[in-house]
Coordinates of C-alpha atoms and ligand atoms in Angstrom, one line a residue:
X1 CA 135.4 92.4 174.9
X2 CA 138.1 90.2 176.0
X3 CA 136.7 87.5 175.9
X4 CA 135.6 88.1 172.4
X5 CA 139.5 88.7 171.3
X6 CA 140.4 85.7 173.3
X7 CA 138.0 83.4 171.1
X8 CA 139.1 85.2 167.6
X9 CA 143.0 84.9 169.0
X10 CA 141.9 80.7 169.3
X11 CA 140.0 80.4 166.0
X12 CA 142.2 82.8 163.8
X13 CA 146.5 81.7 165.8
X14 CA 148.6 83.4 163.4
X15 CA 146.7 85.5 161.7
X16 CA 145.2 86.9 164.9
X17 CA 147.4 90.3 164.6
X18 CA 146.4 90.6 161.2
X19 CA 142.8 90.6 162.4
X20 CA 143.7 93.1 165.1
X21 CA 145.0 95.3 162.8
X22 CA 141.5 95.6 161.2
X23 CA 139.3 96.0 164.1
X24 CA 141.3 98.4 165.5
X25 CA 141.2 100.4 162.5
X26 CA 137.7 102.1 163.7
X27 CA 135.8 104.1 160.9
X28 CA 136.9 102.5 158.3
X29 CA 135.2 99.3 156.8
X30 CA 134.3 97.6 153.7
X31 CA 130.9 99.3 151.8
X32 CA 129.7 98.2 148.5
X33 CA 126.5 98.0 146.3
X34 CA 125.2 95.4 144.6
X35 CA 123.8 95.9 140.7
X36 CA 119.8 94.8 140.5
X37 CA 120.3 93.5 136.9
X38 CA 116.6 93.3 136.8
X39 CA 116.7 97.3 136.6
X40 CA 119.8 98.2 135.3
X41 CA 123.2 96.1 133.1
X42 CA 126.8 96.5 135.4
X43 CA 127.9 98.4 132.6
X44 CA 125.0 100.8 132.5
X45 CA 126.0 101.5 136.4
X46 CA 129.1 102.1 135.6
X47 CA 129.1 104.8 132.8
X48 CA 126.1 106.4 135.2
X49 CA 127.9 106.8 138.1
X50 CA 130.5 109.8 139.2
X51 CA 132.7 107.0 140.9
X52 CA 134.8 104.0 139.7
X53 CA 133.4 100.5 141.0
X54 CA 136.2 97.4 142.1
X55 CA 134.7 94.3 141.5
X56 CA 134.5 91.9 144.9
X57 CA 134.8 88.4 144.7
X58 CA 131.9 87.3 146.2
X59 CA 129.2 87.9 143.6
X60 CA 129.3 89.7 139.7
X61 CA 127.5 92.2 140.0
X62 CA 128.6 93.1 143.7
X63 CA 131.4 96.3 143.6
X64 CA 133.6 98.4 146.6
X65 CA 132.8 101.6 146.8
X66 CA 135.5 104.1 147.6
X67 CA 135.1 105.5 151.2
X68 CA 134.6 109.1 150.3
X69 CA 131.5 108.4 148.4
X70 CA 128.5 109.5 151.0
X71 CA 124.9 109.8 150.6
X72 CA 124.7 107.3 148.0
X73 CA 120.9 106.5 149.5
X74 CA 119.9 110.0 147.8
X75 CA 120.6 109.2 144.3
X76 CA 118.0 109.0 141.8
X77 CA 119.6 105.3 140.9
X78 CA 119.1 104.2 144.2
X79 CA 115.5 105.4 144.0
X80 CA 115.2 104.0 140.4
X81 CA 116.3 100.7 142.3
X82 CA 119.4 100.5 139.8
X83 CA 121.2 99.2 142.9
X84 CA 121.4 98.2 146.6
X85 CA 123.6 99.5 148.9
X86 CA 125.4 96.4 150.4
X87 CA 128.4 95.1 152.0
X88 CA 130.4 93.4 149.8
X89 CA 130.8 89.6 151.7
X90 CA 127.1 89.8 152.5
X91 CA 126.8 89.2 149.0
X92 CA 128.3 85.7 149.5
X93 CA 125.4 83.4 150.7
X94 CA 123.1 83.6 147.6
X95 CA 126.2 82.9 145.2
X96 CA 126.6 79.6 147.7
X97 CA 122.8 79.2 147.0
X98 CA 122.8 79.2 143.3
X99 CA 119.5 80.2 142.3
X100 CA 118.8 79.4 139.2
X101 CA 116.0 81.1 136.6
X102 CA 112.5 79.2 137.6
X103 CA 113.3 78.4 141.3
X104 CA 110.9 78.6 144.2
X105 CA 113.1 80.2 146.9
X106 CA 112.3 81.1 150.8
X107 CA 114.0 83.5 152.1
X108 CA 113.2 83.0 155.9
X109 CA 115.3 85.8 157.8
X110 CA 115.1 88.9 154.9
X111 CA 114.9 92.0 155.6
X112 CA 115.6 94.7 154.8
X113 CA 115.9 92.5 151.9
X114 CA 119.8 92.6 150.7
X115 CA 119.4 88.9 149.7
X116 CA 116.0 88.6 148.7
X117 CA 116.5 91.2 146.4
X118 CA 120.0 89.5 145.2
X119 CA 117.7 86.3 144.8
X120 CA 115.4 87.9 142.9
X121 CA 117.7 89.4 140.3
X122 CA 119.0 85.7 139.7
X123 CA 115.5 84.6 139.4
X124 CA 115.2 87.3 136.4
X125 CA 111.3 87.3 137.1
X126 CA 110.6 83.6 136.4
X127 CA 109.9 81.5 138.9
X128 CA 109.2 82.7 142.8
X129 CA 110.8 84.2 145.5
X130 CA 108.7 84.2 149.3
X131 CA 110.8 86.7 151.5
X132 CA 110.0 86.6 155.2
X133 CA 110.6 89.0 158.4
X134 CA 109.5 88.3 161.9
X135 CA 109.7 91.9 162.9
X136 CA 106.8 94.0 161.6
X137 CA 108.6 97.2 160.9
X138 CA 111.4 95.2 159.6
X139 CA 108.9 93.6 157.0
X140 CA 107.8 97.1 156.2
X141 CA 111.3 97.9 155.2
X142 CA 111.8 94.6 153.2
X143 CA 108.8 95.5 151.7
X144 CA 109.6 98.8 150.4
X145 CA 112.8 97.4 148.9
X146 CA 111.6 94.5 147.4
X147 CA 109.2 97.3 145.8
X148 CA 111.6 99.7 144.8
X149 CA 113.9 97.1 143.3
X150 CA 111.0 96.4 140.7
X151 CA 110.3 92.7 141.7
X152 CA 107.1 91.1 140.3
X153 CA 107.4 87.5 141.5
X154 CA 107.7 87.5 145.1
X155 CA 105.6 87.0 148.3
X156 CA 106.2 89.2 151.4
X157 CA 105.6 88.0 154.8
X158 CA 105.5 88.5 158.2
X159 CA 105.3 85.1 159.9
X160 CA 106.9 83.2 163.1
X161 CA 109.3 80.4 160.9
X162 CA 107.6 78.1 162.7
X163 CA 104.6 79.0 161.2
X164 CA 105.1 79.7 158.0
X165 CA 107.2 76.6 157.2
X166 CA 104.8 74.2 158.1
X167 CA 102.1 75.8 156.6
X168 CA 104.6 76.1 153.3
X169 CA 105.9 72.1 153.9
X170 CA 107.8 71.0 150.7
X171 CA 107.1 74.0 148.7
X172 CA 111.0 75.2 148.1
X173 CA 113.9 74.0 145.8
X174 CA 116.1 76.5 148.1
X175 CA 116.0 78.4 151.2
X176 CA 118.0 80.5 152.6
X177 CA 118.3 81.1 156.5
X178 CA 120.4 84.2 157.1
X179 CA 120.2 84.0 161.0
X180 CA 120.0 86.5 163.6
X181 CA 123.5 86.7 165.5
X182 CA 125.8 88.5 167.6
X183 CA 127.0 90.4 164.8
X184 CA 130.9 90.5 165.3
X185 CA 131.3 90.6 161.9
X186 CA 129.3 94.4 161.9
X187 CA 131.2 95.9 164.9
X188 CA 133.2 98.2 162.9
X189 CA 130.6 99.6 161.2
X190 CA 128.1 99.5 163.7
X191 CA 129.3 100.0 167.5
X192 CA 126.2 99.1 169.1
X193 CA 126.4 95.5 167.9
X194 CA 130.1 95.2 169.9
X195 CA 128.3 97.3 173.0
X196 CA 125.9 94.4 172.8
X197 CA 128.1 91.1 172.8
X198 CA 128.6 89.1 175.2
X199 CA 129.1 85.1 175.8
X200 CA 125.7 84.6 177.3
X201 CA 124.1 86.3 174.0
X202 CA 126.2 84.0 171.9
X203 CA 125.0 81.2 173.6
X204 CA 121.4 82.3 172.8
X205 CA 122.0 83.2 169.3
X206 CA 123.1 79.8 168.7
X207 CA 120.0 78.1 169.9
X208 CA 117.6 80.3 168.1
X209 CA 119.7 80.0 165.0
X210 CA 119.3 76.1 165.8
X211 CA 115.7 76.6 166.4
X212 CA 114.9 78.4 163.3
X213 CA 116.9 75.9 160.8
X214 CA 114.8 73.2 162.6
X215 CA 111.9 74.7 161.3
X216 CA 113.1 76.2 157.7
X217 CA 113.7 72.3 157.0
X218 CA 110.5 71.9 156.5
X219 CA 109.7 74.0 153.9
X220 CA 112.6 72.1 151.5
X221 CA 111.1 69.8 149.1
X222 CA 112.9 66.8 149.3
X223 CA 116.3 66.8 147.4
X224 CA 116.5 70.9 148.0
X225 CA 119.1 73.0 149.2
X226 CA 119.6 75.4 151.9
X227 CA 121.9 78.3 152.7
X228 CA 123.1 78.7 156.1
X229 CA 124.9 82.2 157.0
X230 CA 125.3 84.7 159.6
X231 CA 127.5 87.7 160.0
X232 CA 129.6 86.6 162.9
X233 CA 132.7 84.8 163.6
X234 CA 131.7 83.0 166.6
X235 CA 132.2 78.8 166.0
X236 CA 129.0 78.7 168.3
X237 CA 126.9 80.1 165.8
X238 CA 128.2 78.7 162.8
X239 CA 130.2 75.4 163.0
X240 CA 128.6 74.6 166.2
X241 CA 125.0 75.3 164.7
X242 CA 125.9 73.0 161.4
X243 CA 127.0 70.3 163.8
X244 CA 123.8 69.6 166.2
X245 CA 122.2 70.3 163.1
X246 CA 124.0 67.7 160.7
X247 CA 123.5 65.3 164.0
X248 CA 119.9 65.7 164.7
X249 CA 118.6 65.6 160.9
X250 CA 121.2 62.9 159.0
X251 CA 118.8 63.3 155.9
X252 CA 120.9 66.6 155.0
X253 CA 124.6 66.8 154.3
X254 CA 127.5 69.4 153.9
X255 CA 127.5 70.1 150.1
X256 CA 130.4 72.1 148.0
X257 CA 129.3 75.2 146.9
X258 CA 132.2 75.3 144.2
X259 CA 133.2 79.2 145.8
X260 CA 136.4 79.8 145.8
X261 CA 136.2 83.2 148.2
X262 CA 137.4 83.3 151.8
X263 CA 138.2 80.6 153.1
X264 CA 137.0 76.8 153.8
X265 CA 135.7 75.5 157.1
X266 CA 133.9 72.1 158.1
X267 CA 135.4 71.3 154.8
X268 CA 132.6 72.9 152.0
X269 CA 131.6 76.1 154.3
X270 CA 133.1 79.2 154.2
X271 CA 134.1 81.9 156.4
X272 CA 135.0 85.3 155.3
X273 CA 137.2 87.7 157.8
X274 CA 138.2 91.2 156.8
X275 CA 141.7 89.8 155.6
X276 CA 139.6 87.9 152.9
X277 CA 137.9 91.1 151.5
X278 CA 134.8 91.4 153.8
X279 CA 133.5 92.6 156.8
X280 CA 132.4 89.2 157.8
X281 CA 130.3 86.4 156.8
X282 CA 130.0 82.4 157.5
X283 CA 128.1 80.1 155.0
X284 CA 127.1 76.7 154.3
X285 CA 125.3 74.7 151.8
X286 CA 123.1 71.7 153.3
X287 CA 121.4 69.5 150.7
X288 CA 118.0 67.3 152.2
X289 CA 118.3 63.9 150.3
X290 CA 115.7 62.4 147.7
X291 CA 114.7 63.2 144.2
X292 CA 113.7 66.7 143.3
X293 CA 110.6 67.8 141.6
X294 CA 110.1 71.0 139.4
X295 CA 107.1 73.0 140.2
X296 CA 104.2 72.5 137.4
X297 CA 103.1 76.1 136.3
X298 CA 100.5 77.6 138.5
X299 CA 97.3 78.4 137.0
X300 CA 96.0 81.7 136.2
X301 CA 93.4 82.9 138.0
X302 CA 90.0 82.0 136.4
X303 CA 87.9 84.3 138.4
X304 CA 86.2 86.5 136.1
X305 CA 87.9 90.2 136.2
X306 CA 85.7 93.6 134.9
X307 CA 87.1 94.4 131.9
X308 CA 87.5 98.0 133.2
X309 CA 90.4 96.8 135.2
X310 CA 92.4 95.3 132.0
X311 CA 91.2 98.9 130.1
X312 CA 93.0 100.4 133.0
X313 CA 96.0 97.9 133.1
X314 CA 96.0 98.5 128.9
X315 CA 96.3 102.0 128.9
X316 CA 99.4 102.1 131.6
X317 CA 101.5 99.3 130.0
X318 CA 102.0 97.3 126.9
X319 CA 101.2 93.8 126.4
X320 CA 100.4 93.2 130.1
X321 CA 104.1 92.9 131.6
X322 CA 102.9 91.2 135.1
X323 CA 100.7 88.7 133.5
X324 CA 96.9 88.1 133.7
X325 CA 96.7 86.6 137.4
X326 CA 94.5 89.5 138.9
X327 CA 92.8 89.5 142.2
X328 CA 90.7 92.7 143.9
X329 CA 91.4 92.2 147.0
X330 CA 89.5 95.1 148.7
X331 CA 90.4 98.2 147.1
X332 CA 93.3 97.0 145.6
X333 CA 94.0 95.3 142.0
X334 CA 96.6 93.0 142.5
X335 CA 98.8 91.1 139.5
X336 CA 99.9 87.9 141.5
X337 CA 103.1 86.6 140.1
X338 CA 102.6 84.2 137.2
X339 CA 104.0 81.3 139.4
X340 CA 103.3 81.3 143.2
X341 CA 102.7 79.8 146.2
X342 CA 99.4 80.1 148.0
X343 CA 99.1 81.9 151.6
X344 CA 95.8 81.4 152.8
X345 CA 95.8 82.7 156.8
X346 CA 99.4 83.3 156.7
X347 CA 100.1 86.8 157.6
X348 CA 100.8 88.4 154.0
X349 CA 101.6 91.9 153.5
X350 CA 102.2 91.3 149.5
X351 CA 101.7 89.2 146.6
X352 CA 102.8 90.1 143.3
X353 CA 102.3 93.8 143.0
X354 CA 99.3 96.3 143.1
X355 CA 98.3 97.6 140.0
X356 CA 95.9 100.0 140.9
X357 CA 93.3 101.0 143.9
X358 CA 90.3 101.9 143.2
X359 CA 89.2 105.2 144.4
X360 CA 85.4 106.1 144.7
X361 CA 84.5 105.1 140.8
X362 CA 87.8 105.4 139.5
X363 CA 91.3 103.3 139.4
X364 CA 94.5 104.7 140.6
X365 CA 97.4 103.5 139.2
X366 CA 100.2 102.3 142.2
X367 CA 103.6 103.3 142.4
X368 CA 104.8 99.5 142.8
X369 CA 103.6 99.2 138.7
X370 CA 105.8 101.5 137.8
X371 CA 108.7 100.7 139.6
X372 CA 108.1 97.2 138.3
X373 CA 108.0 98.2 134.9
X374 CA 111.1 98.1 131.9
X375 CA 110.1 102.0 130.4
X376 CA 109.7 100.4 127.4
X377 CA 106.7 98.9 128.6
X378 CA 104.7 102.1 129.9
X379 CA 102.5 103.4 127.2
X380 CA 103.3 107.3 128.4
X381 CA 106.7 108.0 129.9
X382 CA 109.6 110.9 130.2
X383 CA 113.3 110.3 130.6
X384 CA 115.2 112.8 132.5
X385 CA 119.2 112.5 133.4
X386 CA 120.7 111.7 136.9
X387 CA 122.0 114.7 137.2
X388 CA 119.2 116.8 136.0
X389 CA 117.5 118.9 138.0
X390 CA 114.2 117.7 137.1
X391 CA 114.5 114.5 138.8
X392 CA 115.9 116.0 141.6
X393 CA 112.7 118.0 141.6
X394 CA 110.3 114.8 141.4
X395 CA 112.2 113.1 143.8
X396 CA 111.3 116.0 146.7
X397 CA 108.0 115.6 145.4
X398 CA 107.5 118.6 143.3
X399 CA 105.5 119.3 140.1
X400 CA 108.0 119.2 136.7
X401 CA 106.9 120.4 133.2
X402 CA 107.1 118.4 130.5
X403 CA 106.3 118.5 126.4
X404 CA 102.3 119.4 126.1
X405 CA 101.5 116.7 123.8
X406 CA 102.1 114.3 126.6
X407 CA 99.0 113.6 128.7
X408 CA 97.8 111.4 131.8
X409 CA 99.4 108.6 134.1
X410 CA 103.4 108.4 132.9
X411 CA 106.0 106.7 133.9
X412 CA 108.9 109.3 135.2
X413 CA 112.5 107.5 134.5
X414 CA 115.6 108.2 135.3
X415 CA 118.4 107.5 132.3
X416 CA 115.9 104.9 131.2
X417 CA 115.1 102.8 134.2
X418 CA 111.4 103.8 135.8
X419 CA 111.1 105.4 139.1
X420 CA 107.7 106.1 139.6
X421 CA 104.6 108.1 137.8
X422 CA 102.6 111.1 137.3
X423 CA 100.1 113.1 135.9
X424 CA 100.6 115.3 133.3
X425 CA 98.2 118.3 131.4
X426 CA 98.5 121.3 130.4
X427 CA 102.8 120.8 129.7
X428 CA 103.0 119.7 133.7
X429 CA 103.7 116.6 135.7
X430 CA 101.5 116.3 138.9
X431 CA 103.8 114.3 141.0
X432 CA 102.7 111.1 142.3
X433 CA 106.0 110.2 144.3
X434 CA 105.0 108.2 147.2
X435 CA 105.2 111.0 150.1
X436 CA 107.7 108.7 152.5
X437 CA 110.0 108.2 149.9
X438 CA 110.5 111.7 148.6
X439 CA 114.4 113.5 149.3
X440 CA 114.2 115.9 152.4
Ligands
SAM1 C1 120.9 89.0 159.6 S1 119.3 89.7 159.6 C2 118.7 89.4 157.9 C3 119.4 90.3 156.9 C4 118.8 90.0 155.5 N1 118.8 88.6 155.1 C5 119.4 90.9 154.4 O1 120.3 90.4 153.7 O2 119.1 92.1 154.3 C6 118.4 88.6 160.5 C7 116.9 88.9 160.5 O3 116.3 87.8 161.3 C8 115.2 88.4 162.1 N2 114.9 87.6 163.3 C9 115.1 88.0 164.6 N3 114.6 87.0 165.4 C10 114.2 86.0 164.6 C11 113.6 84.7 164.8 N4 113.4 84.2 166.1 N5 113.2 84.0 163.8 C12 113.4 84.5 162.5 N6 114.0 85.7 162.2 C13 114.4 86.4 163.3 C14 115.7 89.8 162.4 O4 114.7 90.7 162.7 C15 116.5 90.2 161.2 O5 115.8 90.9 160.3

C-alpha cells in the first residue's frame, strides 16, 4: 500500500493530508441514490421517504443519504424501481455524456447497470439505449435492474467489446466506456478492492482499459461522443489511457463537458477525490470528428401477429404503452422498443421487454410489463402505501386480499408507481412476484 500512498502523495502535494484524512477514516464513506424519473418525480421521493435527501453536485436527481439509513435495498420503492442505490460521484460520467431524449447510446462496461439506468432515465423512453456486460452473471444482474427500473427501450447484452462493436460499427451518437480498474476510488467501502491493488495490476488495467476504448470507437458514428471514466485515481488508468488514446486515433479530441464538479485535469476531464464530495471518479469526454447523422425511425415490425396476442396485450394495458413492434420468439411475446438496433448472432439476453409467455394454450402475462408500466396504464390495478403491510406482504411473496369486484391479471403498486402483478378472485390477490426477488 505504500506504493499506492506514494503515487496519491505525487498527484494530490498539498492536499495529500487532506486525502489521508479520508482514507483513514475506515467505515465511513459517501452512499447515495439516484431518482429513476422514469418511475417516480424527486419530489415524490422525497415526501415518500422517512429520511431527508442532500442534493450532490454531480447529477439532479442524485442525493446523500445519511449513514444511519440501512437496508434501503428492502424497500418497496427500491422494488417499485423508484430509485437506485448509488454513489453519489459515480453519477458524474452520464452528466459529462449528456444524453439527450432520442439518442442511440452504448453502454459498453454496465452492469449492474447504475449508468445504464441513469442513461435511460435521460432518454425518457425515446430513443435507445444497448447496455453491455462481459461477465454472464454480471449481465444477469444488469438485467434484472434495467428490468426493475421499468425501461422499455433498451438492448441487453452479453458480448466481448470487440465483438459487439464491430458488429454494431457506426450505430451510436454516444457511448460510454466505464472501464474496469483498480478501484482505489472503492477502497473504503469495499476492502477487497485495496487487498487487491498492486502496481503490476494497474499496469494491466491500463491496457485493457486501452484495449476496450480501441474497440468502443468503433461503434461511434462519426461526429459522436464518448465518455471515458473509471473509479480510480491512478494517472495510468486515466490520463495515461486518454493520452495513447488521443495519440493513436487523432480523429477524436478532448471536448468540455461544461461540469463544473471536482476538479479539471488534461484540461476538460475531471477528477473527483473524496475532498470534492465523492468517493472517487475520473471522466472524459472524447468527440470522433465529422458530421453527425440522426437515426431515421425504425420500422415496426410487419410480420403478421395472432390477434390473440394484441387481445391479451389489450386487456393488461391501455392504448398499447410499448408500441406495436412484437416478436414470438419461442415462448415469449416480446414488444421490441419502438426504435432499435438490430442483433442478429450477437449474444442477446433482451430486447425490449416480454409481454407475455405463452403457456400450453394460454398467455401469461410477465413481470417485466408491469414493472414497465405508468399505473395509469394497467387496465386492473391496486395501490397500497409504503408502509402498509400489504405490500410488505406481496413483497415476501404472499397472497393479499383486495375489493371483490376486482378480477384477473392486476398491476400491484406501491404509492402509485407499479411493482409487479397478480391474480385476483374471490376478494384475493394470487401473488405473481417473481420468486428471486421476493423479501426474505
Ligand atoms: C466499473 S464496472 C461497470 C459499472 C457500471 N457501469 C455501473 O455503473 O453499474 C466495469 C465492468 O466492466 C466489466 N469488464 C471486465 N473486464 C472487461 C473487459 N475486458 N471488457 C469489457 N468489460 C469488462 C466488469 O465485469 C464490470 O462489470
Amino acid at each position: 500500500m505504500n506504493i499506492f500512498l506514494d503515487k496519491m502523495k505525487a498527484l494530490l502535494g498539498d492536499e495529500f493530508d487532506d486525502f489521508l484524512k479520508f482514507y483513514n477514516s475506515s467505515g465511513e464513506h459517501y452512499r447515495g441514490l439516484r431518482v429513476n424519473t422514469l418511475k417516480c418525480s424527486v419530489e415524490k421521493l422525497e415526501k415518500l421517504l422517512n429520511f431527508d435527501l442532500k442534493s450532490a453536485p454531480f447529477c439532479s436527481e442524485s442525493f446523500y443519504i445519511p449513514n444511519e439509513i440501512t437496508s434501503l435495498g428492502n424497500n418497496p420503492l427500491h422494488h417499485a424501481g423508484a430509485f437506485y442505490i448509488q454513489e453519489p460521484s459515480a453519477s458524474s460520467a452520464v452528466t459529462m455524456l449528456d444524453v439527450q431524449e432520442g439518442d442511440y447510446v452504448l453502454d459498453l462496461c454496465a452492469a449492474p447497470g447504475g449508468k445504464s439506468t441513469q442513461i435511460a432515465a435521460k432518454l425518457n423512453s425515446k430513443g435507445f439505449l444497448w447496455s453491455n456486460e462481459i461477465v454472464k452473471n454480471r449481465a444477469n444482474i444488469l438485467l434484472s435492474n434495467i428490468e426493475r427500473m421499468g425501461i422499455r427501450n433498451a438492448t441487453v447484452s452479453n458480448a466481448y467489446p470487440e465483438v459487439l462493436c464491430d458488429r454494431l460499427a457506426g450505430c451510436f451518437d454516444k457511448v460510454l466506456v466505464d472501464a474496469p480498474c483498480s478501484g482505489e476510488g472503492m477502497f473504503r467501502k469495499d476492502s477487497t478492492a485495496e487487498s487487491e491493488w498492486s502496481d503490476e495490476h494497474v499496469k494491466s488495467c491500463a491496457e485493457r482499459q486501452l484495449k476496450i476504448l480501441n474497440s468502443a470507437k468503433n461503434a461511434l458514428k462519426d461526429g459522436g461522443v464518448m465518455v471515458y471514466s473509471t473509479c480510480t485515481f491512478s494517472v495510468e488508468e486515466n490520463e495515461g489511457v486518454i493520452g495513447r488514446f488521443l495519440e493513436e486515433n487523432p480523429d477524436f479530441k478532448l471536448e468540455d463537458a461544461n461540469v463544473n464538479f471536482g476538479r479539471p485535469t488534461l484540461e476538460y476531464a475531471r477528477r473527483i477525490f473524496p475532498m470534492d464530495g465523492g468517493e472517487g471518479h475520473f471522466a472524459a469526454r472524447l468527440k470522433k470528428s465529422g458530421e453527425l447523422y440522426k437515426n431515421s425511425f425504425t420500422e415496426n415490425s410487419k410480420k403478421k401477429i395472432d390477434s390473440k396476442i394484441f387481445d391479451f396485450y389489450d386487456s393488461l394495458f391501455i392504448g398499447r404503452p410499448f408500441g406495436e413492434n412484437i416478436e414470438v420468439i419461442g415462448d415469449k411475446i416480446i414488444v421490441l422498443p419502438q426504435e432499435y438496433v438490430s442483433y442478429e448472432k450477437l449474444p442477446v439476453l433482451r430486447s425490449g421487454i416480454i409481454l407475455g409467455q405463452i403457456v400450453k394454450n394460454r398467455i401469461e402475462p410477465h413481470h417485466s410489463a408491469f414493472m414497465a408500466a405508468k399505473a395509469d396504464e394497467c387496465v386492473s390495478k391496486v395501490d397500497f402505501d409504503v408502509n402498509s403491510a400489504e405490500i410488505k406482504a406481496f413483497l415476501h411473496g404472499e397472497e393479499v386480499a383486495v375489493d371483490n369486484n376486482i378480477k384477473g391479471y392486476t398491476a400491484v403498486c406501491v404509492n402509485g408507481i407499479t411493482v409487479g402483478f397478480g391474480k385476483c378472485s374471490n376478494g384475493r390477490l394470487k401473488n405473481k412476484y417473481p420468486k428471486g426477488l421476493r423479501l426474505l
